[in-house]
XYZ file of C-alpha atoms in Angstrom:
189
model
C 0.000 0.000 0.000
C 1.484 3.297 -1.084
C 0.134 6.220 0.932
C 1.993 8.764 -1.158
C -0.294 8.142 -4.152
C -3.116 9.998 -2.474
C -5.289 6.917 -2.893
C -6.448 7.192 0.706
C -7.560 10.784 0.983
C -9.849 9.996 3.930
C -6.884 8.687 5.927
C -3.856 10.785 4.928
C -0.274 10.007 5.852
C 0.648 11.592 9.201
C 3.045 14.494 8.678
C 3.708 15.433 12.315
C 3.942 13.638 15.641
C 0.498 14.920 16.627
C -0.926 13.608 13.336
C 0.698 10.252 14.018
C -0.766 10.046 17.523
C -4.254 10.898 16.264
C -3.814 8.410 13.421
C -2.841 5.572 15.802
C -5.696 6.332 18.200
C -8.120 6.709 15.300
C -7.045 3.344 13.897
C -7.685 1.800 17.317
C -11.180 3.317 17.482
C -11.873 2.219 13.884
C -10.873 -1.337 14.756
C -13.128 -1.370 17.833
C -15.943 0.091 15.718
C -15.496 -2.710 13.164
C -15.714 -5.320 15.934
C -18.889 -3.744 17.321
C -20.410 -3.626 13.835
C -19.587 -7.316 13.291
C -21.212 -8.170 16.621
C -24.353 -6.242 15.658
C -24.511 -8.050 12.327
C -24.006 -11.416 14.030
C -26.850 -10.724 16.459
C -29.091 -9.586 13.587
C -28.257 -12.830 11.800
C -28.997 -14.905 14.914
C -32.344 -13.165 15.425
C -33.257 -13.812 11.798
C -32.308 -17.496 12.081
C -34.280 -17.876 15.313
C -37.337 -16.364 13.650
C -36.990 -18.618 10.599
C -35.352 -21.718 12.071
C -37.812 -22.631 14.773
C -37.126 -25.626 16.992
C -33.882 -26.817 15.413
C -32.153 -23.438 15.459
C -33.132 -22.743 19.065
C -31.852 -26.147 20.133
C -28.618 -25.579 18.221
C -28.073 -22.178 19.866
C -28.747 -23.588 23.335
C -26.390 -26.513 22.790
C -23.670 -24.359 21.234
C -23.295 -22.068 24.276
C -22.876 -19.179 21.874
C -24.421 -16.511 24.100
C -22.215 -17.029 27.171
C -19.184 -16.669 24.886
C -20.731 -13.572 23.346
C -21.326 -12.101 26.816
C -17.676 -12.698 27.661
C -16.557 -11.026 24.420
C -18.839 -8.065 25.131
C -17.423 -7.667 28.640
C -13.881 -7.660 27.274
C -14.804 -5.151 24.595
C -16.503 -2.933 27.178
C -13.295 -3.022 29.222
C -11.279 -1.903 26.198
C -13.707 0.908 25.385
C -13.948 2.028 29.031
C -10.169 2.091 29.282
C -9.958 4.175 26.116
C -12.669 6.462 27.431
C -10.526 7.109 30.520
C -7.152 7.359 28.776
C -8.022 9.447 25.699
C -9.093 12.566 27.682
C -5.849 12.391 29.679
C -3.853 12.129 26.458
C -5.768 15.113 25.075
C -5.076 17.176 28.228
C -1.377 16.409 28.210
C -0.951 16.915 24.489
C -2.932 20.169 24.463
C -0.315 21.746 26.708
C 2.511 20.817 24.312
C 3.607 23.317 21.705
C 4.102 20.670 19.010
C 0.506 19.405 19.205
C -1.737 21.014 16.581
C -5.155 22.437 17.461
C -6.896 20.471 14.692
C -5.478 17.305 16.248
C -6.977 18.288 19.610
C -10.346 18.566 17.867
C -9.734 15.162 16.270
C -9.010 13.682 19.712
C -12.274 15.144 21.034
C -14.044 13.514 18.099
C -12.414 10.167 18.947
C -13.524 10.498 22.578
C -17.085 11.122 21.362
C -16.900 8.067 19.106
C -15.737 5.950 22.047
C -18.713 7.119 24.119
C -21.099 6.202 21.304
C -19.408 2.810 20.972
C -19.887 2.239 24.688
C -23.600 3.042 24.334
C -23.866 0.672 21.366
C -22.160 -2.063 23.370
C -24.726 -1.546 26.127
C -27.536 -1.985 23.599
C -25.872 -5.086 22.163
C -25.484 -6.548 25.659
C -29.197 -5.975 26.277
C -30.071 -7.676 22.989
C -27.909 -10.696 23.824
C -29.459 -10.910 27.294
C -32.943 -10.730 25.774
C -32.115 -13.446 23.248
C -30.704 -15.675 25.986
C -33.808 -15.110 28.134
C -36.111 -15.967 25.230
C -34.149 -19.155 24.536
C -34.274 -20.100 28.219
C -38.026 -19.473 28.245
C -38.461 -21.616 25.132
C -36.411 -24.393 26.729
C -38.580 -24.243 29.861
C -41.691 -24.521 27.702
C -40.242 -27.581 25.970
C -39.407 -29.215 29.302
C -42.892 -28.450 30.650
C -44.462 -29.913 27.523
C -42.398 -33.092 27.885
C -43.319 -33.376 31.555
C -46.987 -32.941 30.647
C -46.793 -35.818 28.168
C -44.951 -37.995 30.686
C -47.528 -37.282 33.375
C -50.319 -38.124 30.925
C -48.620 -41.432 30.110
C -48.169 -42.205 33.788
C -51.883 -41.515 34.365
C -52.706 -44.047 31.650
C -50.223 -46.739 32.685
C -50.272 -46.388 36.483
C -53.705 -48.045 36.864
C -52.511 -50.874 34.618
C -49.491 -51.482 36.818
C -51.691 -51.479 39.908
C -54.076 -53.973 38.301
C -51.356 -56.334 37.067
C -49.138 -55.945 40.095
C -52.135 -55.957 42.411
C -53.192 -59.555 41.572
C -50.023 -61.049 42.943
C -50.007 -58.856 46.010
C -53.655 -59.818 46.711
C -52.654 -63.511 46.543
C -49.915 -62.869 49.082
C -52.424 -61.304 51.432
C -55.098 -64.009 50.918
C -52.903 -67.138 50.855
C -50.361 -65.823 53.310
C -47.091 -66.843 51.688
C -44.905 -65.147 49.145
C -45.808 -65.677 45.527
C -42.166 -65.356 44.530
C -41.564 -68.986 45.520
C -44.508 -70.179 43.440
C -43.494 -68.246 40.342
C -39.703 -68.082 40.208
C -38.337 -65.390 37.969
C -35.380 -66.420 35.848
C -33.171 -63.489 34.765
């Protein structure tokens, strides 16, 4: 990549130390912004698949443990952004007092601080979306478990009287005759 061509007019080659510092910090913020954008797109994609995929997709997401990993990634990213939000104003204060630091670069640093604050807000929204998705999947899983338990209880209602009737004959003989039926009807395993 040749910066001297002027091919990248939106990101010019730094000419001074202050330009270089703003360029490095801006590249950092751009990288964090790209990560946040990818996370937003991934969550949009997951929501779309959940809406379209139904049972299979929900089961796959629950089994894959994707959301706990995403929460961990979001916490790490929030730490990075919070650290930048604390450090960038200090850098701006210290550099503003230096004679070699240009005033337009101070304005650029203020812009970067504003971008970091907006990124932090976006990360908060993304965290809420992930939490909501996880809660909806947990609710769906609870519904599935309740449905299975309902079917099992229905089956036990049907088959419990049968087991009492079939098991009850032998126990009634024990009570009437007075000796264990096990000796009369040996069970071979």
